Short mmCIF file of C-alpha atoms in Angstrom, two decimals:
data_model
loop_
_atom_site.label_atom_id
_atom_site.label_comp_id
_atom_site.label_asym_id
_atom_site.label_seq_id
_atom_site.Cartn_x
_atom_site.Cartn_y
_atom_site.Cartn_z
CA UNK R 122 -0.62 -19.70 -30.21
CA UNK R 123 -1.99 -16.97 -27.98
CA UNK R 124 -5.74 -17.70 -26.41
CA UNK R 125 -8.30 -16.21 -28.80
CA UNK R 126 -9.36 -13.43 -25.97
CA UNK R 127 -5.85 -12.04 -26.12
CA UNK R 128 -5.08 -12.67 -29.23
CA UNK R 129 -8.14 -10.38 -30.42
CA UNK R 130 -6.93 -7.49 -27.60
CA UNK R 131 -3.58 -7.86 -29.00
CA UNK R 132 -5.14 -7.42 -32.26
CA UNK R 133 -6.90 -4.46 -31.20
CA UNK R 134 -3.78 -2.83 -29.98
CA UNK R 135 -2.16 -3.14 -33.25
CA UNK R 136 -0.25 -6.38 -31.89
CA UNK R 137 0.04 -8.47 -34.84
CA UNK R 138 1.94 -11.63 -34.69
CA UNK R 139 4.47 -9.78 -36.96
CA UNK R 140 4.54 -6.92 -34.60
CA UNK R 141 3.70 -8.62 -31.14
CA UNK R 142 7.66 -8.82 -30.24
CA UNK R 143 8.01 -5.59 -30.62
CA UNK R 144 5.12 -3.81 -28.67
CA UNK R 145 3.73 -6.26 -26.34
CA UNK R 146 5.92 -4.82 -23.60
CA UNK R 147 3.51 -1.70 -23.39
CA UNK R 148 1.07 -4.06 -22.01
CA UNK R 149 0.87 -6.56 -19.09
CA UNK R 150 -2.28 -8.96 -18.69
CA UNK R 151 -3.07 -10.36 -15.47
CA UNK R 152 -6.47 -11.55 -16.48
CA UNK R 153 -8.88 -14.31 -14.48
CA UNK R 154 -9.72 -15.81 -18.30
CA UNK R 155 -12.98 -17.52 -16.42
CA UNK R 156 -15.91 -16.27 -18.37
CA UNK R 157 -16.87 -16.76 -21.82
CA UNK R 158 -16.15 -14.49 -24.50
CA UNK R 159 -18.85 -12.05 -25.11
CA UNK R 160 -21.56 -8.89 -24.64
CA UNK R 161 -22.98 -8.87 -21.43
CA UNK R 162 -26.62 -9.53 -21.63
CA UNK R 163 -29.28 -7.40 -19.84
CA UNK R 164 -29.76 -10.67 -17.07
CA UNK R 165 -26.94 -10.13 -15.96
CA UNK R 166 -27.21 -6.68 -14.59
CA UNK R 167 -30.34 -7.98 -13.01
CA UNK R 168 -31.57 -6.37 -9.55
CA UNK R 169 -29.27 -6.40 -6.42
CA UNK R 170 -32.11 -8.51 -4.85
CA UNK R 171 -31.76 -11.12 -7.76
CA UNK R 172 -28.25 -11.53 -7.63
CA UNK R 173 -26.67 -14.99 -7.00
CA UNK R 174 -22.81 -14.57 -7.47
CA UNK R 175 -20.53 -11.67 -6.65
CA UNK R 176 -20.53 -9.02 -8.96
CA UNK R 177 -17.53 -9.14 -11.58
CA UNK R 178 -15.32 -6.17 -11.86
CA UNK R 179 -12.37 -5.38 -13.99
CA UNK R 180 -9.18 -3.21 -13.51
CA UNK R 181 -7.94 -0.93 -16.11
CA UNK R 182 -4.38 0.31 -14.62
CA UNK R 183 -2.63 3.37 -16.46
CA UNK R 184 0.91 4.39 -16.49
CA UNK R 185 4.11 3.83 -18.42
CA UNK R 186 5.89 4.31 -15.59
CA UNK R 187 4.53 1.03 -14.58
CA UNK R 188 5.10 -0.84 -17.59
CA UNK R 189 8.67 0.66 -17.21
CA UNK R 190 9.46 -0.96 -14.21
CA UNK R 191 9.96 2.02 -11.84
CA UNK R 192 6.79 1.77 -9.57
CA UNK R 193 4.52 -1.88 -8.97
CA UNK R 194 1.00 -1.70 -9.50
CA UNK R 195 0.05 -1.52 -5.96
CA UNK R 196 -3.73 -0.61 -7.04
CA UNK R 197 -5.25 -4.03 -7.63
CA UNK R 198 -3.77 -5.44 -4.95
CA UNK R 199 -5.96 -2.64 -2.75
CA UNK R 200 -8.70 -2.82 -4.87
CA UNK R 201 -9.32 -6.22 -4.40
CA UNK R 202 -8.25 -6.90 -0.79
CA UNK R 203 -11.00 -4.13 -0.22
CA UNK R 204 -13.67 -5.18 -2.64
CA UNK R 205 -13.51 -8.34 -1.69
CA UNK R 206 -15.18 -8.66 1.51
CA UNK R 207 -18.06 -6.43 0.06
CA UNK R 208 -19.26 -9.32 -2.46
CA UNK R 209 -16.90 -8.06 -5.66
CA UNK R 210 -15.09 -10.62 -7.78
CA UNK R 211 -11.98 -8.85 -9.30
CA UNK R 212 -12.27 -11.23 -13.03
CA UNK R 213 -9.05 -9.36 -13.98
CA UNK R 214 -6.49 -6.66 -14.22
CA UNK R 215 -4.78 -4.80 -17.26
CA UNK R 216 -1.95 -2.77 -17.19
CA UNK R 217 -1.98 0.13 -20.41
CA UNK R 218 0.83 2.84 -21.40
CA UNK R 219 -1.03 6.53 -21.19
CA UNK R 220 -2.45 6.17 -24.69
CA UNK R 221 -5.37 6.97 -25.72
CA UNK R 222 -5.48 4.21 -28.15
CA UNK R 223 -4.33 1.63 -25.16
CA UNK R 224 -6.86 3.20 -22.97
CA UNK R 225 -9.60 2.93 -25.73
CA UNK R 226 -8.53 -0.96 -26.44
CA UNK R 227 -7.98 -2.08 -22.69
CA UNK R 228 -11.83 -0.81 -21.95
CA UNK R 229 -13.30 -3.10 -24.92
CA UNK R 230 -11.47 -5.97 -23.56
CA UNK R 231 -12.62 -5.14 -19.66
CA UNK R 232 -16.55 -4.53 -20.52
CA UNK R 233 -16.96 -7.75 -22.12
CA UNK R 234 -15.86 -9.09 -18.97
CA UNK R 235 -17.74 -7.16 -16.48
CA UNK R 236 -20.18 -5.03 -15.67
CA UNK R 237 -18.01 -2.43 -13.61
CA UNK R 238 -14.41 -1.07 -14.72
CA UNK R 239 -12.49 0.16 -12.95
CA UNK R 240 -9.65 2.71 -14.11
CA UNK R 241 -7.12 3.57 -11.85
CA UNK R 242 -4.25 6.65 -13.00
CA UNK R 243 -4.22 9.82 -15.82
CA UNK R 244 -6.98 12.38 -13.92
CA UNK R 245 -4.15 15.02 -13.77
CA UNK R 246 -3.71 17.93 -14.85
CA UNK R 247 -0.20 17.07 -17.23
CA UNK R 248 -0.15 16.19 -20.91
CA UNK R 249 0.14 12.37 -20.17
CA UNK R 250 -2.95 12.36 -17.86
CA UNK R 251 -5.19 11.23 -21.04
CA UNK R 252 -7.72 8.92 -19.25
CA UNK R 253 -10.86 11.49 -19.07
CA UNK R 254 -10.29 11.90 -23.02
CA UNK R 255 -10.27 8.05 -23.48
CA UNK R 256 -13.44 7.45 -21.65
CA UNK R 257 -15.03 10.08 -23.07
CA UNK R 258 -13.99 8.88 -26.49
CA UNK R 259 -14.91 5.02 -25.54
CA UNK R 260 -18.43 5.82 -23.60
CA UNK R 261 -19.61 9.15 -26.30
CA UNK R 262 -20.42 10.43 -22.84
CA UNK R 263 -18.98 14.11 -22.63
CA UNK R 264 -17.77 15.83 -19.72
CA UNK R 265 -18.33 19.41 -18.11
CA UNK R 266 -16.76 21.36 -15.64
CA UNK R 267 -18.90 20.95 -12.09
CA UNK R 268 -19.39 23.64 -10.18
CA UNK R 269 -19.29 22.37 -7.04
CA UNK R 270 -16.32 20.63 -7.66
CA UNK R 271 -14.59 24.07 -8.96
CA UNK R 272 -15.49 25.87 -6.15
CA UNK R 273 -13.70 22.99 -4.12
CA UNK R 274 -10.53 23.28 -6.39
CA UNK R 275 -10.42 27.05 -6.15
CA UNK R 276 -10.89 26.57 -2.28
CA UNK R 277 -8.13 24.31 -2.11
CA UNK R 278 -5.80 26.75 -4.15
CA UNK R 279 -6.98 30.01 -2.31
CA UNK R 280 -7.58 31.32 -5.69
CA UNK R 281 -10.87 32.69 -7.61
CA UNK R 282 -11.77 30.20 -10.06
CA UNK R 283 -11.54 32.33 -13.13
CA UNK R 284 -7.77 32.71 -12.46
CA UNK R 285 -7.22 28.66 -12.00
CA UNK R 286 -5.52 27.42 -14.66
CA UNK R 287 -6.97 25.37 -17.53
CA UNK R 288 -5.18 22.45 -16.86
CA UNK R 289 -6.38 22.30 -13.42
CA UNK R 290 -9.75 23.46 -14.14
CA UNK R 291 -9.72 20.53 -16.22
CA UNK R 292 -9.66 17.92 -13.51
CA UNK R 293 -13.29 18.88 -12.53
CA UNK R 294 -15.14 17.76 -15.86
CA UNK R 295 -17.19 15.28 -14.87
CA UNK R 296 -19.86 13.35 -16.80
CA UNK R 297 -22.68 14.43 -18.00
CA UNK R 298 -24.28 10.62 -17.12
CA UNK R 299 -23.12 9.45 -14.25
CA UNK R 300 -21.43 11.93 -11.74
CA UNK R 301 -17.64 11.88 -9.40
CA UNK R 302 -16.54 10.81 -6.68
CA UNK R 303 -15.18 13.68 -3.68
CA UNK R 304 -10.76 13.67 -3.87
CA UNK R 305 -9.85 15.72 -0.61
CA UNK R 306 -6.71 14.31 -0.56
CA UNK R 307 -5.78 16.05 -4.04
CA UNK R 308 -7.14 18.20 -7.01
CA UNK R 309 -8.64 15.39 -9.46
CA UNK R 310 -12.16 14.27 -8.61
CA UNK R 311 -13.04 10.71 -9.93
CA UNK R 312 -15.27 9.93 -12.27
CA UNK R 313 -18.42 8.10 -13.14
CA UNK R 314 -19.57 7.01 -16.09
CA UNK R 315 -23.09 5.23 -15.92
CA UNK R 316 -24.58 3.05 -18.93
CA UNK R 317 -27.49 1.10 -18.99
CA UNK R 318 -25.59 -2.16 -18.52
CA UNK R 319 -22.06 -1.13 -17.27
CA UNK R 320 -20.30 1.20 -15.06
CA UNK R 321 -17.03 2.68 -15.37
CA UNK R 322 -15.30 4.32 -12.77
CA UNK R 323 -11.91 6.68 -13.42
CA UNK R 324 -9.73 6.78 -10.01
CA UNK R 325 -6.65 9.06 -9.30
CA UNK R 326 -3.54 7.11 -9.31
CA UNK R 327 -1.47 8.37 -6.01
CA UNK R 328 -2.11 5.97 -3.58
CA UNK R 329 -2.61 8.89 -1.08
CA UNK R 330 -5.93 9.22 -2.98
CA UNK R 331 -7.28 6.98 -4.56
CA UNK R 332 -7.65 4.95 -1.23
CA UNK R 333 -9.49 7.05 0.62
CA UNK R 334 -11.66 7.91 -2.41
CA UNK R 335 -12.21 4.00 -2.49
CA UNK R 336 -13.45 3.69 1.44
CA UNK R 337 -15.00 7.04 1.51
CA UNK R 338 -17.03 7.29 -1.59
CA UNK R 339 -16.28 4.09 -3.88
CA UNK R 340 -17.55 1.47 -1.31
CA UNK R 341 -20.97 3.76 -0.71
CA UNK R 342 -21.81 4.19 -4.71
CA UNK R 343 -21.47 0.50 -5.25
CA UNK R 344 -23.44 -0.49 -2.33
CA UNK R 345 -26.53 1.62 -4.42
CA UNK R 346 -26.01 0.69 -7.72
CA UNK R 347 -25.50 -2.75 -7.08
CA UNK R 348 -26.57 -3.77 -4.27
CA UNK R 349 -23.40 -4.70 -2.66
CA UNK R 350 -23.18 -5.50 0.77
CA UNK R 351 -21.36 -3.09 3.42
CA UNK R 352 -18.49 -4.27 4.60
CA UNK R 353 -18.93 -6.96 7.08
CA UNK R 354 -16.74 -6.92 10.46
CA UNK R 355 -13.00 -7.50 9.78
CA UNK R 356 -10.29 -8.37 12.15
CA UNK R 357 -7.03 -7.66 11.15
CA UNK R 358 -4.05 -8.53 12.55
CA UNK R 359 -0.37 -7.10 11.74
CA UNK R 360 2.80 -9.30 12.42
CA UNK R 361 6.61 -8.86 11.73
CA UNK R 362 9.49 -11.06 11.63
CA UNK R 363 7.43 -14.74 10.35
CA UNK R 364 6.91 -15.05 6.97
CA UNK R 365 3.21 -15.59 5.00
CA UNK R 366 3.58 -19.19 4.87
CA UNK R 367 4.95 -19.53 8.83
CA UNK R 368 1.61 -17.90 10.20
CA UNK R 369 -0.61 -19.50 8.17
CA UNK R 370 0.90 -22.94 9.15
CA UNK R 371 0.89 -21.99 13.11
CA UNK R 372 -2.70 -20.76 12.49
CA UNK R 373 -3.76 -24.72 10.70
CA UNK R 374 -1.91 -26.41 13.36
CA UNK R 375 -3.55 -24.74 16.40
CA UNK R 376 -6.90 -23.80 15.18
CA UNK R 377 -9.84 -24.56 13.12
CA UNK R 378 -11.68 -21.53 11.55
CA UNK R 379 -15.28 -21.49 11.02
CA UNK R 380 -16.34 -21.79 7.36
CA UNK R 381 -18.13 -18.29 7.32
CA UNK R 382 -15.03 -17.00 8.60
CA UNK R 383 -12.96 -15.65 5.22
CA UNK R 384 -9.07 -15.35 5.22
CA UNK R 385 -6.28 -13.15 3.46
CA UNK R 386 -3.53 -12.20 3.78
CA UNK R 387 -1.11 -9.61 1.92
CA UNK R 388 2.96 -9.15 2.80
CA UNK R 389 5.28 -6.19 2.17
CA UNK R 390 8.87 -7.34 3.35
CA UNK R 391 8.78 -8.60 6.47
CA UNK R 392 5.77 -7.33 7.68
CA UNK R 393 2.40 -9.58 7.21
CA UNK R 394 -1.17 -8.89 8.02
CA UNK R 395 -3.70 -11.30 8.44
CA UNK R 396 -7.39 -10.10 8.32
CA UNK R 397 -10.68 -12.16 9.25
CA UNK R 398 -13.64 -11.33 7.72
CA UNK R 399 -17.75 -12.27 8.32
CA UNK R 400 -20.69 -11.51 6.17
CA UNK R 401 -22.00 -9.06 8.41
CA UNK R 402 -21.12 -6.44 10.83
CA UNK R 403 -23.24 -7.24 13.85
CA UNK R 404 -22.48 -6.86 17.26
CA UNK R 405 -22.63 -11.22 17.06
CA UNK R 406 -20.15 -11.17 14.33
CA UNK R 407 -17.47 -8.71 16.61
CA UNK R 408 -17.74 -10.63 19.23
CA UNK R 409 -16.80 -13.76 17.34
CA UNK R 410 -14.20 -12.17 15.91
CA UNK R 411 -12.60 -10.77 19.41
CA UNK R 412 -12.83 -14.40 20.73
CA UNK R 413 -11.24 -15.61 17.13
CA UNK R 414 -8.29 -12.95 18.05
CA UNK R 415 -7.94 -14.32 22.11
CA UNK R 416 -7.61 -17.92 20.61
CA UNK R 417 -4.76 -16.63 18.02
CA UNK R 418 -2.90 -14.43 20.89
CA UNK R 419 -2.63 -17.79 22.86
CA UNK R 420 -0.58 -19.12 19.96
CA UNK R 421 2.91 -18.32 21.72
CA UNK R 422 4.89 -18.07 18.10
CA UNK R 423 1.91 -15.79 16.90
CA UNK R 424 1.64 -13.09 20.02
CA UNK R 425 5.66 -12.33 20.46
CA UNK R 426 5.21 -11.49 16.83
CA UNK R 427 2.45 -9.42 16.58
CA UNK R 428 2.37 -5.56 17.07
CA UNK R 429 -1.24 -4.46 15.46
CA UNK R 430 -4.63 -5.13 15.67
CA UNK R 431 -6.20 -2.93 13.21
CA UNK R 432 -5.03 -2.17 9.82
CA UNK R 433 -4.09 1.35 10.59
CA UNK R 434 -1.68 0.89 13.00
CA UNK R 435 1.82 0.91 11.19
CA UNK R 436 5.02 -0.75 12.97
CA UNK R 437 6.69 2.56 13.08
CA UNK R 438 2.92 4.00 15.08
CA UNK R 439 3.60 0.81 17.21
CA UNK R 440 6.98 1.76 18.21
CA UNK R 441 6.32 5.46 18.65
CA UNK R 442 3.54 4.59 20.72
CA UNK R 443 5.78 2.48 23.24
CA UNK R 444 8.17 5.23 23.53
CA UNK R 445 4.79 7.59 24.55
CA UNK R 446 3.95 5.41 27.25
CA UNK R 447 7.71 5.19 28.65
CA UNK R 448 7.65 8.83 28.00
CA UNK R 449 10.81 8.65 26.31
CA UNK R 450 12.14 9.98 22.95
CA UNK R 451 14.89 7.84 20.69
CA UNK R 452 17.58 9.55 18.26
CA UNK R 453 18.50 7.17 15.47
CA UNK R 454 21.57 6.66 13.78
CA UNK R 455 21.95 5.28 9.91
CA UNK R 456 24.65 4.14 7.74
CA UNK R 457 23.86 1.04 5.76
CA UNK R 458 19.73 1.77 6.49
CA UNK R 459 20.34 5.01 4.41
CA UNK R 460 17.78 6.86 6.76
CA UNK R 461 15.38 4.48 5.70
CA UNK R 462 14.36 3.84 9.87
CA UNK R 463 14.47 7.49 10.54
CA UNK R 464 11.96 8.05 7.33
CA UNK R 465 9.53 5.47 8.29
CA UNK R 466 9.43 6.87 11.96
CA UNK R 467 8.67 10.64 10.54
CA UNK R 468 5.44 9.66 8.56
CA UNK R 469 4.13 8.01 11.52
CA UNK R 470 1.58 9.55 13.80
CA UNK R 471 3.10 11.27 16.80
CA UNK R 472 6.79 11.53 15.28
CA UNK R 473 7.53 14.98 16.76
CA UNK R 474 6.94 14.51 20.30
CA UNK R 475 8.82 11.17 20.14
CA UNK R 476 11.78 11.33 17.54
CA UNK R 477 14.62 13.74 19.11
CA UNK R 478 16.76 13.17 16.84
CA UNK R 479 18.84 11.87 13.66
CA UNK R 480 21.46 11.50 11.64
CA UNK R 481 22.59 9.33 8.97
CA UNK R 482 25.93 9.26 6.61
CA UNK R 483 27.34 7.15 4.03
CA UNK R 484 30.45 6.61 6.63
CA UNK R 485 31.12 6.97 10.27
CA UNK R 486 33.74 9.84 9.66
CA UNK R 487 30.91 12.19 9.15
CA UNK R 488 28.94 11.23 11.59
CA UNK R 489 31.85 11.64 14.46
CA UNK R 490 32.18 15.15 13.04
CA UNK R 491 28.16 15.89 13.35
CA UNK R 492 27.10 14.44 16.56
CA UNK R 493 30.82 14.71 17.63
CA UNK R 494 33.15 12.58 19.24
CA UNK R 495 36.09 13.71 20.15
CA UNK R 496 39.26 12.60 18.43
CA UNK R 497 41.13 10.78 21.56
CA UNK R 498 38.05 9.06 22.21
CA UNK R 499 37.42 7.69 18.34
CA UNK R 500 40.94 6.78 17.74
CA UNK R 501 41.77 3.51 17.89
CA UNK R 502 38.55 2.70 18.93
CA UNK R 503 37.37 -0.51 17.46
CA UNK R 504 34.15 -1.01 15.29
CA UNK R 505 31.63 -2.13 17.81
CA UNK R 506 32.71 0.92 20.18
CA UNK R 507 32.36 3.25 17.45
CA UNK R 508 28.98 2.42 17.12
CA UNK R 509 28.54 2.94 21.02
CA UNK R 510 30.27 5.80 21.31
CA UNK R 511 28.16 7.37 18.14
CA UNK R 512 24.80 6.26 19.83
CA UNK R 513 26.22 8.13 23.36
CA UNK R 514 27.17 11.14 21.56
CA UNK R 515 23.21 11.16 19.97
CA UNK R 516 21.64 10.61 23.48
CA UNK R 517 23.70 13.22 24.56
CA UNK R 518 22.92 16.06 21.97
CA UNK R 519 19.26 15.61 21.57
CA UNK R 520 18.29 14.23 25.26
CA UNK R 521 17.11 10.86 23.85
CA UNK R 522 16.78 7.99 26.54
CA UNK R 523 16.66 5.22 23.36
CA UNK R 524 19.60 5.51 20.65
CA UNK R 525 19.44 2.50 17.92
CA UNK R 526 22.35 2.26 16.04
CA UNK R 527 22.67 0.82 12.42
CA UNK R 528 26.02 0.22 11.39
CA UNK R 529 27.91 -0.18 7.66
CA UNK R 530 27.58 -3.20 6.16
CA UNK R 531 30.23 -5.87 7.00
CA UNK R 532 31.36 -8.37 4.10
CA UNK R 533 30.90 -12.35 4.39
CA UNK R 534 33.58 -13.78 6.46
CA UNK R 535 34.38 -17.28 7.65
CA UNK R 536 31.42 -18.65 6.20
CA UNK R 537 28.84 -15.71 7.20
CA UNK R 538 26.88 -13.62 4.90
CA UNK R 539 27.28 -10.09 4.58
CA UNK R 540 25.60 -8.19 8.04
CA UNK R 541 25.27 -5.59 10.04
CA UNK R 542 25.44 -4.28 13.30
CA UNK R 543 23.01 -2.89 15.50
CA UNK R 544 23.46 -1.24 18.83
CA UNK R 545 21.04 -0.51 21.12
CA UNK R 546 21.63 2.08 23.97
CA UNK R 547 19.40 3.20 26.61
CA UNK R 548 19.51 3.03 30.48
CA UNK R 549 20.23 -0.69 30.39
CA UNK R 550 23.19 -0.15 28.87
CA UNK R 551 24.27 -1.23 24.89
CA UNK R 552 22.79 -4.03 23.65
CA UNK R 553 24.62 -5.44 20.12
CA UNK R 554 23.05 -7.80 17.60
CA UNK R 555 23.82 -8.84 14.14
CA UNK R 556 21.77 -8.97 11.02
CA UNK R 557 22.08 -10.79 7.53
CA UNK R 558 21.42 -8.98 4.90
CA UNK R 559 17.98 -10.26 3.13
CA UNK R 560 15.49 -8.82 0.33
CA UNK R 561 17.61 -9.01 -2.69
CA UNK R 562 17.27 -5.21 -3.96
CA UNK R 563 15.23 -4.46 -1.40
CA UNK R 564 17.65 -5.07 1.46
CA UNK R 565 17.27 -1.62 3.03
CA UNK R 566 13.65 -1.84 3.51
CA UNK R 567 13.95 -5.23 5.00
CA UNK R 568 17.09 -3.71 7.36
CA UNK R 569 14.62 -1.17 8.47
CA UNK R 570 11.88 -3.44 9.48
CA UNK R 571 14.33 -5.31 11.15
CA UNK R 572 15.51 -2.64 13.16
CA UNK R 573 12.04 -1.18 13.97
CA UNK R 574 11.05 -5.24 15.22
CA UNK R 575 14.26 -5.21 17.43
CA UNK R 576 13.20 -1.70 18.92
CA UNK R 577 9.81 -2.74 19.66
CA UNK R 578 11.39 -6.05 21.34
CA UNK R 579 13.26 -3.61 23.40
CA UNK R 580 10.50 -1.29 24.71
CA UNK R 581 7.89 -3.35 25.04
CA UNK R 582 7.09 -4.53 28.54
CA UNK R 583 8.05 -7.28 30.46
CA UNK R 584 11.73 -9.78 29.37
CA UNK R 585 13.81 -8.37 26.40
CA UNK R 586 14.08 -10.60 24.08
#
């Protein structure tokens, strides 16, 4: 038998226990069931002052596309990593199709478990983008086009707001109680919706937005309506190449953290961060914090790992910024990475003074032809010198002092698992190194990390490793 609470949200989604095995894939529950069933009651949006737990939120993600299995919901991960820290307890997350009716259901269940909802996805301006209609529908608050937030749109579009179309004119009705949040990352503003005991807020769903809406604007309105502290000092520290598990067992063994000291930690692949948080941002609490970091960096295991020190900083940033202070440029060469490395580098900050050059194929054969390499020199050449001679051919045509290499994938053999080859060439000569093949389906991304932790071996000062 289901749990009452979702029983009764199944119910209100038309889920009967005839029909559950046929719809309940449109939804996903990830719900903290830790409160009772139940209206809020009127002490419990009490004054920030009065307050003696965190305040509860709950998530309301939209999009089939989810629920389809093309994209993870990387929103409440986010939401709560940066909540967190400002005295916000996530007490669940619900994933909806773009339904009205799912919409309308998956708020009922989320205000009887907190007093702020969050709704993440459906602002735009396409026929599926139906959240604005749902909340309207679910709060009888209506929505009207802002001024200010047309004149922004038109702005954006270098066009006079009369000739914007309606379905972009669309994504500036705001509500008439409550107000938006500022998007200038994209066209949708987000929305507020204030009621005397609850508050629901509507976010854009491309990451590109919605996290800057949440550390420019979110993080501000909730510190005035309730009372939230400001985000205290953090420390956060990015690693590659040890697992989740690996640094938090070389951080037990050589340290003990203070109790006001709070830890997380999130992973994508291979890369890790780690970030410390205090109560308060003093100039105390940074100073604690810079000592915390001296007595991880003398943890040997942790430093020859580590390439960030502030969540900003991406591994591909790290590398780029290496190559700045050599002064060099690298060319990059992809067959089984699939121009993963090369796409990675490009986003980062500083990729056009630093990346001279790539190229990437499904086989070498094109790749001789494109960078070239003459025919006597290729033939008969085996695989490991291909590679070379590919990576002396790229230095050569775009003036790169730093080639990496990634080969084709070779089978298992003899008892190995399925690798691949890497050369590195630069004025040290070529430098080879084979890598399994980890990550499942997501073996490219981990190849690419991989290959961006072995560069950044390579150029960072002092002994190669």
């Amino acid at each position: 038998m289901l749990p009452n609470v979702i029983y009764r949200l199944a119910r209100n989604l038309g889920l009967t226990r005839n029909k559950i095995g046929l719809r309940w894939p449109v939804i996903m529950l990830a719900a903290a069931l830790v409160a009772p069933w139940g209206s809020l009651s009127a002490g419990e949006t009490s004054a920030p002052s009065q307050r003696s737990r965190p305040v509860d939120y709950f998530i309301v993600v939209t999009g089939s596309e989810i629920l389809e299995g093309a994209y993870a919901d990387s929103h409440t991960h986010f939401l709560a990593r940066t909540l967190r820290p400002l005295g916000l307890h996530c007490a669940g997350s619900l994933t909806v199709d773009d339904r009205v009716p799912d919409i309308v259901a998956a708020l009922s269940f989320a205000v009887r478990r907190a007093s702020l909802v969050i709704v993440t996805g459906g602002l735009g301006p396409t026929d599926n983008d139906v959240t604005r209609e749902a909340l309207v529908q679910f709060t009888g608050i209506a929505v009207r086009e802002d001024a200010t937030a047309l004149a922004e749109l038109a702005r954006r579009f270098q066009t006079p707001p009369e000739q914007l179309r309606p379905n972009l004119r669309r994504q500036v009705r705001v509500p008439e109680r409550g107000g938006y949040l500022k998007n200038p990352n994209g066209t949708a503003v987000g929305l507020v919706f204030e009621m005397p005991e609850r508050v629901i807020v509507a976010l854009p769903g491309p990451p590109r937005e919605l996290q800057p809406m949440v550390q420019s604007e979110l993080v501000g309105y909730l510190s005035r309506r309730f009372g939230t502290r400001m985000p205290g000092a953090a420390l956060t520290l990015r690693f590659v190449g040890l697992g989740q598990s690996q640094i938090d067992h070389a951080l037990k063994q050589h340290l003990t953290l203070p109790p006001d000291v709070a830890t997380s930690s999130q992973f994508d692949g291979l890369r890790v961060d780690f970030t410390f948080t205090l109560p308060e941002d003093t100039p105390a609490a940074r100073h604690h914090l810079e000592g915390l970091k001296t007595e991880i960096l003398a943890i040997a295991e942790l430093r020859d790992c580590l390439y960030a020190d502030d969540p900003a900083t991406t591994l591909e940033d790290h590398v780029l910024g290496l190559l700045e202070r050599r002064g060099a440029k690298l060319a990059v060469v992809e067959l089984a990475s699939g121009g993963r490395v090369a796409a990675g580098l490009l986003e980062a900050r500083g990729a056009s003074g630093r990346v001279a050059g790539i190229a990437a194929a499904g086989d070498e054969e094109p790749l001789r032809r494109l960078l070239p390499v003459a025919d006597e020199v290729w033939s008969g050449a085996p695989a490991g010198k291909r590679l070379e001679l590919l990576g002396t051919a790229a230095a050569k045509a775009t003036g790169a002092s730093f080639v990496a290499v990634v080969g084709p994938v070779l089978p298992p053999h003899d008892g190995y698992p399925a690798q691949v080859e890497i050369v590195f060439c630069d004025s040290e000569g070529n430098r080879h190194l084979r890598l399994p093949l980890r990550g499942g389906q997501n073996w490219r991304s981990y190849l690419a990390t991989e290959v961006l932790d072995q560069l950044r071996r390579r150029l960072r000062p002092g002994p190669k490793s």
